[in-house]
PDB file of C-alpha atoms and ligand atoms in Angstrom:
ATOM      1  CA  MET B   1      17.333 -11.451   8.788  1.00  0.00           C
ATOM      2  CA  SER B   2      14.536 -13.683   9.454  1.00  0.00           C
ATOM      3  CA  ILE B   3      10.395 -12.809   9.490  1.00  0.00           C
ATOM      4  CA  GLU B   4       9.529 -13.138  13.168  1.00  0.00           C
ATOM      5  CA  PRO B   5       5.729 -13.774  13.912  1.00  0.00           C
ATOM      6  CA  SER B   6       5.679 -10.941  16.176  1.00  0.00           C
ATOM      7  CA  GLY B   7       6.707  -7.867  16.298  1.00  0.00           C
ATOM      8  CA  SER B   8       4.903  -6.169  19.676  1.00  0.00           C
ATOM      9  CA  ARG B   9       7.027  -7.409  22.262  1.00  0.00           C
ATOM     10  CA  PHE B  10      10.966  -6.560  22.459  1.00  0.00           C
ATOM     11  CA  GLU B  11      13.215  -8.782  25.299  1.00  0.00           C
ATOM     12  CA  GLY B  12      14.741  -6.844  28.390  1.00  0.00           C
ATOM     13  CA  GLN B  13      14.173  -2.526  28.389  1.00  0.00           C
ATOM     14  CA  ILE B  14      14.336   0.076  25.148  1.00  0.00           C
ATOM     15  CA  ARG B  15      15.920   2.807  24.706  1.00  0.00           C
ATOM     16  CA  ARG B  16      15.207   3.780  20.862  1.00  0.00           C
ATOM     17  CA  LEU B  17      12.761   2.563  18.438  1.00  0.00           C
ATOM     18  CA  MET B  18      12.087   2.784  14.753  1.00  0.00           C
ATOM     19  CA  ALA B  19       9.334   0.780  13.341  1.00  0.00           C
ATOM     20  CA  SER B  20       8.742   0.890   9.363  1.00  0.00           C
ATOM     21  CA  THR B  21       6.521  -0.298   6.970  1.00  0.00           C
ATOM     22  CA  TRP B  22       7.242  -3.211   4.801  1.00  0.00           C
ATOM     23  CA  SER B  23      10.796  -4.665   4.115  1.00  0.00           C
ATOM     24  CA  TRP B  24      12.160  -1.955   2.811  1.00  0.00           C
ATOM     25  CA  GLY B  25      11.623   0.072   6.168  1.00  0.00           C
ATOM     26  CA  GLY B  26      14.803  -1.956   7.084  1.00  0.00           C
ATOM     27  CA  ARG B  27      16.837   0.012   5.097  1.00  0.00           C
ATOM     28  CA  ALA B  28      14.710   3.331   6.277  1.00  0.00           C
ATOM     29  CA  ASN B  29      15.390   2.453  10.177  1.00  0.00           C
ATOM     30  CA  ARG B  30      18.936   2.599   9.169  1.00  0.00           C
ATOM     31  CA  ALA B  31      18.891   5.612   7.543  1.00  0.00           C
ATOM     32  CA  GLY B  32      17.596   7.498  10.785  1.00  0.00           C
ATOM     33  CA  ARG B  33      19.551   5.676  13.642  1.00  0.00           C
ATOM     34  CA  ASP B  34      21.689   8.678  14.368  1.00  0.00           C
ATOM     35  CA  ALA B  35      19.114  10.716  14.122  1.00  0.00           C
ATOM     36  CA  LEU B  36      17.314   9.362  17.050  1.00  0.00           C
ATOM     37  CA  SER B  37      20.790   8.139  19.009  1.00  0.00           C
ATOM     38  CA  ARG B  38      20.692  12.110  19.204  1.00  0.00           C
ATOM     39  CA  GLY B  39      16.924  11.705  20.267  1.00  0.00           C
ATOM     40  CA  ARG B  40      15.538  13.483  17.040  1.00  0.00           C
ATOM     41  CA  CYS B  41      12.251  11.554  16.226  1.00  0.00           C
ATOM     42  CA  VAL B  42      11.340  14.386  13.092  1.00  0.00           C
ATOM     43  CA  ASP B  43      15.224  14.062  11.718  1.00  0.00           C
ATOM     44  CA  ALA B  44      14.970   9.667  12.201  1.00  0.00           C
ATOM     45  CA  VAL B  45      11.560  10.022  10.578  1.00  0.00           C
ATOM     46  CA  GLU B  46      12.099  12.816   7.720  1.00  0.00           C
ATOM     47  CA  LEU B  47      15.900  10.154   6.606  1.00  0.00           C
ATOM     48  CA  ALA B  48      13.686   7.277   7.020  1.00  0.00           C
ATOM     49  CA  CYS B  49      10.936   8.821   4.803  1.00  0.00           C
ATOM     50  CA  MET B  50      13.873  10.102   2.080  1.00  0.00           C
ATOM     51  CA  GLU B  51      15.738   7.089   2.381  1.00  0.00           C
ATOM     52  CA  ALA B  52      13.089   5.460   0.301  1.00  0.00           C
ATOM     53  CA  GLU B  53      11.842   8.314  -1.837  1.00  0.00           C
ATOM     54  CA  ALA B  54      15.187   8.440  -3.361  1.00  0.00           C
ATOM     55  CA  ASP B  55      15.098   4.458  -3.868  1.00  0.00           C
ATOM     56  CA  PRO B  56      14.673   3.945  -8.035  1.00  0.00           C
ATOM     57  CA  ALA B  57      13.386   0.299  -7.333  1.00  0.00           C
ATOM     58  CA  ASN B  58      10.881   1.249  -5.324  1.00  0.00           C
ATOM     59  CA  HIS B  59       7.774   1.979  -7.549  1.00  0.00           C
ATOM     60  CA  THR B  60       5.094   2.815  -4.512  1.00  0.00           C
ATOM     61  CA  VAL B  61       7.000   6.108  -3.053  1.00  0.00           C
ATOM     62  CA  GLY B  62       8.804   8.608  -4.211  1.00  0.00           C
ATOM     63  CA  ALA B  63      10.159  10.048  -7.882  1.00  0.00           C
ATOM     64  CA  GLY B  64      11.189   6.164  -8.822  1.00  0.00           C
ATOM     65  CA  GLY B  65       6.509   5.416  -7.966  1.00  0.00           C
ATOM     66  CA  PHE B  66       4.403   4.435 -10.839  1.00  0.00           C
ATOM     67  CA  PRO B  67       2.637   7.205 -12.336  1.00  0.00           C
ATOM     68  CA  ASP B  68      -1.157   8.095 -12.417  1.00  0.00           C
ATOM     69  CA  ALA B  69      -3.073   7.686 -15.680  1.00  0.00           C
ATOM     70  CA  SER B  70      -1.909  10.706 -17.508  1.00  0.00           C
ATOM     71  CA  GLY B  71       1.469   9.388 -17.183  1.00  0.00           C
ATOM     72  CA  ARG B  72       2.699  11.892 -14.824  1.00  0.00           C
ATOM     73  CA  VAL B  73       4.254  10.855 -11.005  1.00  0.00           C
ATOM     74  CA  SER B  74       2.425  12.785  -8.131  1.00  0.00           C
ATOM     75  CA  LEU B  75       3.383  12.347  -5.025  1.00  0.00           C
ATOM     76  CA  ASP B  76       1.936  12.710  -0.798  1.00  0.00           C
ATOM     77  CA  ALA B  77       3.527  12.957   2.492  1.00  0.00           C
ATOM     78  CA  ALA B  78       3.072  14.036   5.706  1.00  0.00           C
ATOM     79  CA  ILE B  79       4.849  14.375   8.634  1.00  0.00           C
ATOM     80  CA  MET B  80       3.357  14.796  12.916  1.00  0.00           C
ATOM     81  CA  GLU B  81       4.774  15.575  15.759  1.00  0.00           C
ATOM     82  CA  ARG B  82       1.804  15.743  17.738  1.00  0.00           C
ATOM     83  CA  PRO B  83      -1.753  17.515  17.522  1.00  0.00           C
ATOM     84  CA  ASP B  84      -0.507  21.306  16.399  1.00  0.00           C
ATOM     85  CA  ARG B  85       2.126  20.031  14.959  1.00  0.00           C
ATOM     86  CA  HIS B  86       2.410  18.034  11.849  1.00  0.00           C
ATOM     87  CA  GLY B  87       2.733  19.534   8.168  1.00  0.00           C
ATOM     88  CA  ALA B  88       1.840  17.092   5.166  1.00  0.00           C
ATOM     89  CA  VAL B  89       1.672  17.956   0.746  1.00  0.00           C
ATOM     90  CA  ALA B  90      -0.362  15.992  -1.665  1.00  0.00           C
ATOM     91  CA  CYS B  91      -0.590  15.431  -5.770  1.00  0.00           C
ATOM     92  CA  VAL B  92       3.223  16.843  -5.378  1.00  0.00           C
ATOM     93  CA  ARG B  93       4.872  16.741  -8.970  1.00  0.00           C
ATOM     94  CA  ARG B  94       8.270  18.957  -9.049  1.00  0.00           C
ATOM     95  CA  THR B  95       9.801  17.353  -5.806  1.00  0.00           C
ATOM     96  CA  VAL B  96      11.901  14.830  -5.013  1.00  0.00           C
ATOM     97  CA  HIS B  97      11.550  14.518  -1.457  1.00  0.00           C
ATOM     98  CA  PRO B  98       8.087  15.342  -0.544  1.00  0.00           C
ATOM     99  CA  ILE B  99       8.108  14.742   2.961  1.00  0.00           C
ATOM    100  CA  ARG B 100      10.874  17.969   3.609  1.00  0.00           C
ATOM    101  CA  LEU B 101       8.068  19.672   2.035  1.00  0.00           C
ATOM    102  CA  ALA B 102       5.870  18.330   4.609  1.00  0.00           C
ATOM    103  CA  ARG B 103       8.006  19.006   6.908  1.00  0.00           C
ATOM    104  CA  ALA B 104       8.867  22.888   5.762  1.00  0.00           C
ATOM    105  CA  VAL B 105       4.456  23.002   5.769  1.00  0.00           C
ATOM    106  CA  MET B 106       4.339  22.016   9.144  1.00  0.00           C
ATOM    107  CA  GLU B 107       7.423  24.366  10.639  1.00  0.00           C
ATOM    108  CA  LYS B 108       7.887  27.596   7.584  1.00  0.00           C
ATOM    109  CA  SER B 109       4.609  27.382   7.385  1.00  0.00           C
ATOM    110  CA  ASN B 110       0.773  29.085   9.234  1.00  0.00           C
ATOM    111  CA  CYS B 111      -0.672  25.493   7.141  1.00  0.00           C
ATOM    112  CA  ARG B 112      -1.120  22.049   8.080  1.00  0.00           C
ATOM    113  CA  LEU B 113      -1.315  20.928   4.066  1.00  0.00           C
ATOM    114  CA  LEU B 114      -0.619  22.399   1.015  1.00  0.00           C
ATOM    115  CA  VAL B 115      -1.828  20.589  -2.550  1.00  0.00           C
ATOM    116  CA  GLY B 116      -1.331  20.110  -5.945  1.00  0.00           C
ATOM    117  CA  THR B 117       0.880  23.799  -7.975  1.00  0.00           C
ATOM    118  CA  ASP B 118       0.813  25.549  -5.476  1.00  0.00           C
ATOM    119  CA  ALA B 119       2.893  22.730  -3.184  1.00  0.00           C
ATOM    120  CA  ASP B 120       5.094  22.850  -5.748  1.00  0.00           C
ATOM    121  CA  ASP B 121       5.460  26.300  -6.452  1.00  0.00           C
ATOM    122  CA  PHE B 122       6.243  26.425  -2.738  1.00  0.00           C
ATOM    123  CA  ALA B 123       8.896  24.104  -2.450  1.00  0.00           C
ATOM    124  CA  GLN B 124      10.271  26.437  -5.637  1.00  0.00           C
ATOM    125  CA  GLU B 125      10.488  28.893  -2.979  1.00  0.00           C
ATOM    126  CA  LEU B 126      12.522  27.046  -0.987  1.00  0.00           C
ATOM    127  CA  GLY B 127      14.508  25.845  -4.055  1.00  0.00           C
ATOM    128  CA  TRP B 128      13.949  22.225  -3.995  1.00  0.00           C
ATOM    129  CA  ALA B 129      11.870  21.722  -7.327  1.00  0.00           C
ATOM    130  CA  SER B 130      12.813  19.416  -9.599  1.00  0.00           C
ATOM    131  CA  ASP B 131      11.646  17.458 -12.435  1.00  0.00           C
ATOM    132  CA  LEU B 132       9.968  14.136 -11.881  1.00  0.00           C
ATOM    133  CA  ASN B 133      10.703  12.272 -14.666  1.00  0.00           C
ATOM    134  CA  LEU B 134       9.914   8.592 -14.812  1.00  0.00           C
ATOM    135  CA  SER B 135      11.549   5.294 -14.734  1.00  0.00           C
ATOM    136  CA  GLU B 136      12.395   2.631 -17.243  1.00  0.00           C
ATOM    137  CA  LYS B 137      10.145   0.377 -15.595  1.00  0.00           C
ATOM    138  CA  ALA B 138       7.619   3.331 -14.795  1.00  0.00           C
ATOM    139  CA  LYS B 139       7.814   3.774 -18.369  1.00  0.00           C
ATOM    140  CA  ARG B 140       7.137   0.127 -19.207  1.00  0.00           C
ATOM    141  CA  ALA B 141       4.641  -0.469 -16.578  1.00  0.00           C
ATOM    142  CA  TYR B 142       2.699   2.666 -18.224  1.00  0.00           C
ATOM    143  CA  GLN B 143       3.059   1.384 -21.711  1.00  0.00           C
ATOM    144  CA  ASP B 144       1.478  -2.096 -20.249  1.00  0.00           C
ATOM    145  CA  PHE B 145      -1.267  -0.182 -18.310  1.00  0.00           C
ATOM    146  CA  ARG B 146      -2.403   2.117 -21.886  1.00  0.00           C
ATOM    147  CA  ALA B 147      -2.068  -1.012 -24.099  1.00  0.00           C
ATOM    148  CA  GLY B 148      -4.780  -2.541 -21.530  1.00  0.00           C
ATOM    149  CA  ARG B 149      -6.682   0.239 -20.481  1.00  0.00           C
ATOM    150  CA  ALA B 150      -8.039   0.412 -24.513  1.00  0.00           C
ATOM    151  CA  SER B 151     -10.940  -1.839 -23.950  1.00  0.00           C
ATOM    152  CA  PHE B 152     -12.026  -0.207 -20.222  1.00  0.00           C
ATOM    153  CA  PRO B 153     -14.168   3.281 -20.094  1.00  0.00           C
ATOM    154  CA  LEU B 154     -12.026   6.313 -18.624  1.00  0.00           C
ATOM    155  CA  ALA B 155     -14.852   7.034 -16.164  1.00  0.00           C
ATOM    156  CA  ASN B 156     -13.377   3.651 -14.297  1.00  0.00           C
ATOM    157  CA  LEU B 157      -9.488   3.774 -15.048  1.00  0.00           C
ATOM    158  CA  GLU B 158      -9.078   3.246 -11.114  1.00  0.00           C
ATOM    159  CA  GLU B 159     -11.008   0.524 -10.722  1.00  0.00           C
ATOM    160  CA  GLN B 160      -9.998  -1.312 -14.048  1.00  0.00           C
ATOM    161  CA  TYR B 161      -6.482  -0.990 -13.422  1.00  0.00           C
ATOM    162  CA  GLU B 162      -6.991  -3.779 -11.017  1.00  0.00           C
ATOM    163  CA  LYS B 163      -8.086  -6.164 -13.375  1.00  0.00           C
ATOM    164  CA  LEU B 164      -4.891  -5.508 -15.094  1.00  0.00           C
ATOM    165  CA  LYS B 165      -1.881  -7.876 -14.731  1.00  0.00           C
ATOM    166  CA  VAL B 166       0.186  -5.364 -14.492  1.00  0.00           C
ATOM    167  CA  ASP B 167       4.358  -6.836 -14.207  1.00  0.00           C
ATOM    168  CA  GLU B 168       4.264  -5.475 -10.714  1.00  0.00           C
ATOM    169  CA  PRO B 169       2.994  -7.391  -7.664  1.00  0.00           C
ATOM    170  CA  SER B 170       1.396  -4.351  -5.310  1.00  0.00           C
ATOM    171  CA  THR B 171       0.363  -1.120  -6.727  1.00  0.00           C
ATOM    172  CA  HIS B 172      -0.187   1.489  -3.602  1.00  0.00           C
ATOM    173  CA  ASP B 173       2.556   1.061  -0.462  1.00  0.00           C
ATOM    174  CA  THR B 174       3.209   3.446   1.712  1.00  0.00           C
ATOM    175  CA  ILE B 175       6.415   3.925   3.348  1.00  0.00           C
ATOM    176  CA  GLY B 176       5.420   4.807   6.933  1.00  0.00           C
ATOM    177  CA  VAL B 177       7.558   5.230  10.092  1.00  0.00           C
ATOM    178  CA  ILE B 178       7.537   5.863  13.309  1.00  0.00           C
ATOM    179  CA  ALA B 179      10.597   7.226  15.778  1.00  0.00           C
ATOM    180  CA  TRP B 180      10.190   6.625  19.381  1.00  0.00           C
ATOM    181  CA  THR B 181      12.601   7.648  22.324  1.00  0.00           C
ATOM    182  CA  GLN B 182      11.667   7.930  25.882  1.00  0.00           C
ATOM    183  CA  GLY B 183       9.910  11.133  25.901  1.00  0.00           C
ATOM    184  CA  GLY B 184       9.287  11.730  22.587  1.00  0.00           C
ATOM    185  CA  MET B 185       7.930  11.073  19.269  1.00  0.00           C
ATOM    186  CA  ALA B 186       7.280  11.359  15.533  1.00  0.00           C
ATOM    187  CA  ALA B 187       5.454   9.565  12.743  1.00  0.00           C
ATOM    188  CA  GLY B 188       5.947  10.251   8.715  1.00  0.00           C
ATOM    189  CA  THR B 189       4.391   8.652   5.892  1.00  0.00           C
ATOM    190  CA  SER B 190       5.521   8.774   2.071  1.00  0.00           C
ATOM    191  CA  THR B 191       3.821   7.708  -1.535  1.00  0.00           C
ATOM    192  CA  SER B 192       3.245   7.696  -5.037  1.00  0.00           C
ATOM    193  CA  GLY B 193      -0.088   6.720  -4.305  1.00  0.00           C
ATOM    194  CA  LEU B 194      -2.459   3.803  -6.435  1.00  0.00           C
ATOM    195  CA  ALA B 195      -0.737   3.351  -9.735  1.00  0.00           C
ATOM    196  CA  PHE B 196      -2.301   4.417 -12.836  1.00  0.00           C
ATOM    197  CA  LYS B 197      -4.936   6.480 -10.334  1.00  0.00           C
ATOM    198  CA  ARG B 198      -7.006   8.893 -11.454  1.00  0.00           C
ATOM    199  CA  PRO B 199      -5.023  12.478 -11.522  1.00  0.00           C
ATOM    200  CA  GLY B 200      -5.422  14.126  -8.594  1.00  0.00           C
ATOM    201  CA  ARG B 201      -6.422  11.447  -6.868  1.00  0.00           C
ATOM    202  CA  VAL B 202      -5.189  11.339  -3.174  1.00  0.00           C
ATOM    203  CA  GLY B 203      -5.226   8.953  -0.493  1.00  0.00           C
ATOM    204  CA  ASP B 204      -5.042   7.966   2.982  1.00  0.00           C
ATOM    205  CA  SER B 205      -1.392   9.044   3.346  1.00  0.00           C
ATOM    206  CA  PRO B 206      -1.294  13.360   3.696  1.00  0.00           C
ATOM    207  CA  ILE B 207      -4.425  13.373   5.634  1.00  0.00           C
ATOM    208  CA  VAL B 208      -4.079  13.128   9.300  1.00  0.00           C
ATOM    209  CA  GLY B 209      -5.871  11.139  10.900  1.00  0.00           C
ATOM    210  CA  ALA B 210      -6.291   9.126   8.160  1.00  0.00           C
ATOM    211  CA  GLY B 211      -2.682   7.796   6.803  1.00  0.00           C
ATOM    212  CA  PHE B 212      -0.834   9.264   9.944  1.00  0.00           C
ATOM    213  CA  TYR B 213      -1.574   9.932  13.177  1.00  0.00           C
ATOM    214  CA  CYS B 214       0.877  10.971  16.520  1.00  0.00           C
ATOM    215  CA  ASP B 215       0.003  12.008  20.206  1.00  0.00           C
ATOM    216  CA  PRO B 216       3.145  11.554  22.499  1.00  0.00           C
ATOM    217  CA  GLN B 217       1.002  11.230  25.613  1.00  0.00           C
ATOM    218  CA  VAL B 218      -0.545   8.495  23.530  1.00  0.00           C
ATOM    219  CA  GLY B 219       1.540   6.868  20.713  1.00  0.00           C
ATOM    220  CA  ALA B 220       1.629   6.926  17.053  1.00  0.00           C
ATOM    221  CA  CYS B 221      -0.187   4.807  13.834  1.00  0.00           C
ATOM    222  CA  VAL B 222       0.761   5.179  10.311  1.00  0.00           C
ATOM    223  CA  CYS B 223      -1.400   3.431   7.678  1.00  0.00           C
ATOM    224  CA  THR B 224      -0.197   1.439   4.027  1.00  0.00           C
ATOM    225  CA  GLY B 225      -2.713  -0.301   1.685  1.00  0.00           C
ATOM    226  CA  ARG B 226      -5.839   1.530  -0.375  1.00  0.00           C
ATOM    227  CA  GLY B 227      -6.151   4.607   1.131  1.00  0.00           C
ATOM    228  CA  GLU B 228     -10.105   4.457  -0.375  1.00  0.00           C
ATOM    229  CA  LEU B 229     -10.638   2.203   2.623  1.00  0.00           C
ATOM    230  CA  LEU B 230      -8.021   3.763   5.456  1.00  0.00           C
ATOM    231  CA  LEU B 231     -10.048   7.327   5.020  1.00  0.00           C
ATOM    232  CA  GLY B 232     -13.146   5.853   5.770  1.00  0.00           C
ATOM    233  CA  VAL B 233     -12.626   4.790   8.671  1.00  0.00           C
ATOM    234  CA  CYS B 234     -10.006   7.666   9.838  1.00  0.00           C
ATOM    235  CA  ALA B 235      -7.678   5.077  10.394  1.00  0.00           C
ATOM    236  CA  ALA B 236      -4.687   6.504  12.387  1.00  0.00           C
ATOM    237  CA  HIS B 237      -6.526   8.552  14.626  1.00  0.00           C
ATOM    238  CA  LEU B 238      -9.193   5.073  15.449  1.00  0.00           C
ATOM    239  CA  ALA B 239      -5.689   3.776  16.403  1.00  0.00           C
ATOM    240  CA  VAL B 240      -4.804   6.164  19.149  1.00  0.00           C
ATOM    241  CA  GLU B 241      -8.398   6.225  20.673  1.00  0.00           C
ATOM    242  CA  SER B 242      -8.308   3.335  21.014  1.00  0.00           C
ATOM    243  CA  MET B 243      -5.027   3.274  22.980  1.00  0.00           C
ATOM    244  CA  ARG B 244      -6.393   6.570  24.656  1.00  0.00           C
ATOM    245  CA  ARG B 245      -8.886   3.948  26.148  1.00  0.00           C
ATOM    246  CA  GLY B 246      -7.026   1.594  27.718  1.00  0.00           C
ATOM    247  CA  GLU B 247      -5.903  -1.089  24.720  1.00  0.00           C
ATOM    248  CA  ARG B 248      -3.191  -2.340  24.011  1.00  0.00           C
ATOM    249  CA  PRO B 249      -1.370  -1.578  20.573  1.00  0.00           C
ATOM    250  CA  THR B 250      -2.057  -5.075  19.186  1.00  0.00           C
ATOM    251  CA  ASP B 251      -5.695  -4.482  20.078  1.00  0.00           C
ATOM    252  CA  SER B 252      -5.905  -0.960  18.485  1.00  0.00           C
ATOM    253  CA  ALA B 253      -4.649  -2.160  15.490  1.00  0.00           C
ATOM    254  CA  ARG B 254      -6.498  -5.273  14.967  1.00  0.00           C
ATOM    255  CA  HIS B 255      -9.438  -2.688  15.913  1.00  0.00           C
ATOM    256  CA  VAL B 256      -9.187  -0.795  13.234  1.00  0.00           C
ATOM    257  CA  ILE B 257      -8.898  -3.850  10.204  1.00  0.00           C
ATOM    258  CA  GLU B 258     -11.801  -4.898  11.902  1.00  0.00           C
ATOM    259  CA  ARG B 259     -13.535  -2.184  11.414  1.00  0.00           C
ATOM    260  CA  LEU B 260     -12.334  -1.888   7.639  1.00  0.00           C
ATOM    261  CA  ALA B 261     -13.926  -5.158   7.204  1.00  0.00           C
ATOM    262  CA  ASP B 262     -16.861  -3.984   8.842  1.00  0.00           C
ATOM    263  CA  THR B 263     -18.026  -0.748   7.455  1.00  0.00           C
ATOM    264  CA  HIS B 264     -16.718  -1.912   3.891  1.00  0.00           C
ATOM    265  CA  GLU B 265     -16.773  -4.578   1.133  1.00  0.00           C
ATOM    266  CA  LEU B 266     -13.595  -5.365   0.942  1.00  0.00           C
ATOM    267  CA  GLY B 267     -13.068  -6.819  -2.699  1.00  0.00           C
ATOM    268  CA  PRO B 268     -10.769  -9.524  -3.239  1.00  0.00           C
ATOM    269  CA  ASP B 269      -7.679  -7.606  -3.739  1.00  0.00           C
ATOM    270  CA  ASP B 270      -8.090  -4.664  -1.285  1.00  0.00           C
ATOM    271  CA  GLN B 271      -5.361  -4.406   1.380  1.00  0.00           C
ATOM    272  CA  ALA B 272      -4.748  -2.557   4.108  1.00  0.00           C
ATOM    273  CA  ALA B 273      -2.136  -2.028   6.876  1.00  0.00           C
ATOM    274  CA  VAL B 274      -1.233  -0.401  10.350  1.00  0.00           C
ATOM    275  CA  LEU B 275       1.452  -0.154  12.237  1.00  0.00           C
ATOM    276  CA  VAL B 276       1.256   1.317  15.969  1.00  0.00           C
ATOM    277  CA  VAL B 277       3.991   2.169  18.307  1.00  0.00           C
ATOM    278  CA  ALA B 278       2.207   3.336  22.078  1.00  0.00           C
ATOM    279  CA  SER B 279       4.123   6.128  23.959  1.00  0.00           C
ATOM    280  CA  SER B 280       5.616   2.773  26.384  1.00  0.00           C
ATOM    281  CA  GLY B 281       7.512   1.806  23.039  1.00  0.00           C
ATOM    282  CA  GLU B 282       5.336  -1.280  22.262  1.00  0.00           C
ATOM    283  CA  CYS B 283       4.139  -2.432  18.661  1.00  0.00           C
ATOM    284  CA  GLY B 284       1.347  -3.785  17.190  1.00  0.00           C
ATOM    285  CA  SER B 285       0.481  -4.174  13.666  1.00  0.00           C
ATOM    286  CA  ALA B 286      -2.520  -5.264  11.919  1.00  0.00           C
ATOM    287  CA  SER B 287      -3.648  -5.826   8.237  1.00  0.00           C
ATOM    288  CA  VAL B 288      -6.224  -6.822   5.793  1.00  0.00           C
ATOM    289  CA  MET B 289      -4.866  -9.621   3.351  1.00  0.00           C
ATOM    290  CA  LYS B 290      -1.362 -11.775   4.785  1.00  0.00           C
ATOM    291  CA  GLY B 291       2.092 -10.045   3.507  1.00  0.00           C
ATOM    292  CA  TYR B 292       2.368  -7.334   5.211  1.00  0.00           C
ATOM    293  CA  THR B 293       5.904  -6.581   7.270  1.00  0.00           C
ATOM    294  CA  THR B 294       6.583  -4.144   9.122  1.00  0.00           C
ATOM    295  CA  SER B 295      10.696  -3.560   9.670  1.00  0.00           C
ATOM    296  CA  MET B 296      11.900  -2.730  13.416  1.00  0.00           C
ATOM    297  CA  LEU B 297      14.939  -1.466  15.109  1.00  0.00           C
ATOM    298  CA  TRP B 298      16.101  -0.658  18.401  1.00  0.00           C
ATOM    299  CA  GLU B 299      18.470   0.304  21.193  1.00  0.00           C
ATOM    300  CA  ASP B 300      18.597  -1.698  24.344  1.00  0.00           C
ATOM    301  CA  THR B 301      19.557  -0.015  27.438  1.00  0.00           C
ATOM    302  CA  SER B 302      22.894  -1.229  26.938  1.00  0.00           C
ATOM    303  CA  GLY B 303      23.083   0.859  23.936  1.00  0.00           C
ATOM    304  CA  ALA B 304      23.183  -2.467  21.526  1.00  0.00           C
ATOM    305  CA  TRP B 305      21.278  -1.957  18.205  1.00  0.00           C
ATOM    306  CA  HIS B 306      18.761  -4.475  16.813  1.00  0.00           C
ATOM    307  CA  GLU B 307      16.690  -5.259  14.123  1.00  0.00           C
ATOM    308  CA  ARG B 308      13.672  -7.442  12.952  1.00  0.00           C
ATOM    309  CA  ARG B 309      10.772  -7.952  10.354  1.00  0.00           C
ATOM    310  CA  ALA B 310       8.137  -8.976  11.211  1.00  0.00           C
ATOM    311  CA  GLU B 311       4.736 -10.225  10.002  1.00  0.00           C
ATOM    312  CA  ALA B 312       1.380  -9.024  11.289  1.00  0.00           C
ATOM    313  CA  ASN B 313       0.308  -9.195  14.821  1.00  0.00           C
ATOM    314  CA  PHE B 314      -3.745  -9.616  13.320  1.00  0.00           C
ATOM    315  CA  VAL B 315      -4.324 -10.773   9.678  1.00  0.00           C
ATOM    316  CA  LEU B 316      -8.371 -10.514   8.535  1.00  0.00           C
ATOM    317  CA  ARG B 317      -7.628 -13.139   6.239  1.00  0.00           C
ATOM    318  CA  PRO B 318      -4.800 -15.352   6.098  1.00  0.00           C
ATOM    319  CA  GLU B 319      -5.944 -17.576   3.517  1.00  0.00           C
ATOM    320  CA  VAL B 320      -5.438 -14.515   1.173  1.00  0.00           C
ATOM    321  CA  TYR B 321      -1.383 -13.605   0.492  1.00  0.00           C
ATOM    322  CA  CYS B 322      -0.555  -9.979  -0.769  1.00  0.00           C
ATOM    323  CA  ALA B 323       3.121  -9.687  -2.010  1.00  0.00           C
ATOM    324  CA  GLU B 324       5.073  -6.944  -1.400  1.00  0.00           C
TER     325      GLU B 324
HETATM  326  N1  LIG H 401      -2.275   4.209   1.185  1.00  0.00           N
HETATM  327  C1  LIG H 401      -1.844   5.010  -0.436  1.00  0.00           C
HETATM  328  C2  LIG H 401      -2.251   5.410  -1.281  1.00  0.00           C
HETATM  329  O1  LIG H 401      -3.517   5.436  -1.250  1.00  0.00           O
HETATM  330  O2  LIG H 401      -1.931   6.101  -1.752  1.00  0.00           O
END
């Protein structure tokens, strides 16, 4: 599939849409398509995220994710239908599908966010607990990290990792999915977070308003990239509220990245990106660096399905490339 310069416009009328972050969002979208055809946006988001979580070659989502600085994988995920209906889990270490657990938080508990071993216990209660074993590639990457780390103080592991050249171009890419039909939408995120992070570190992905937000009256936003940047501007909420004030999705996405740049000293490796879908089905995306793509799957009013991979509509630093 070719990458097109813009992902915001569709030819003719669309009936349903899946939009996901990064190139592997294409496979994720296809995993959600049947559910979307039945008008089940939450199911579509869950299935799409589960597809990425189950991929052992994905080192930033699910059990194939790179571990934290202690050598253990921890996962974050969230799902949202509307302001009074969302659920998330953070720092879970004993479930392969954190998105399913996040949905259970939304549907089967009176909480919105469960964390750590107590969230793992909830997975156990539901019969979903399983060990997260490091993949061979994750083990090798961790050994590289440990070898390089020897010369750095423990207190700054996360920061120092940026200076190490572990054989993996991207260390923090979240799957973010938005499913849209005429009359409903849902959003979800799933990630193993920043590779070799300080144990217990949680980024934007399970934090409502930061990594994800969905208000079907207005639209939805999901985020990817360095969580510490996205948290500071409540990125997903900012995008949706910008649309509420009348901005188009492309402008609301740009607005988030410009706010990041206005409020943070961006380092040379700082990538952060957003994907926005308005309640009309119109999309927008923006990133700090070049290299961020989104994947779209949509059904037109004749019933035909189409796919597209698109570069961000706005890139703050187009001269700087961040490989996927
Ligand atoms: N965006 C994912 C993270 O920073 O953990």
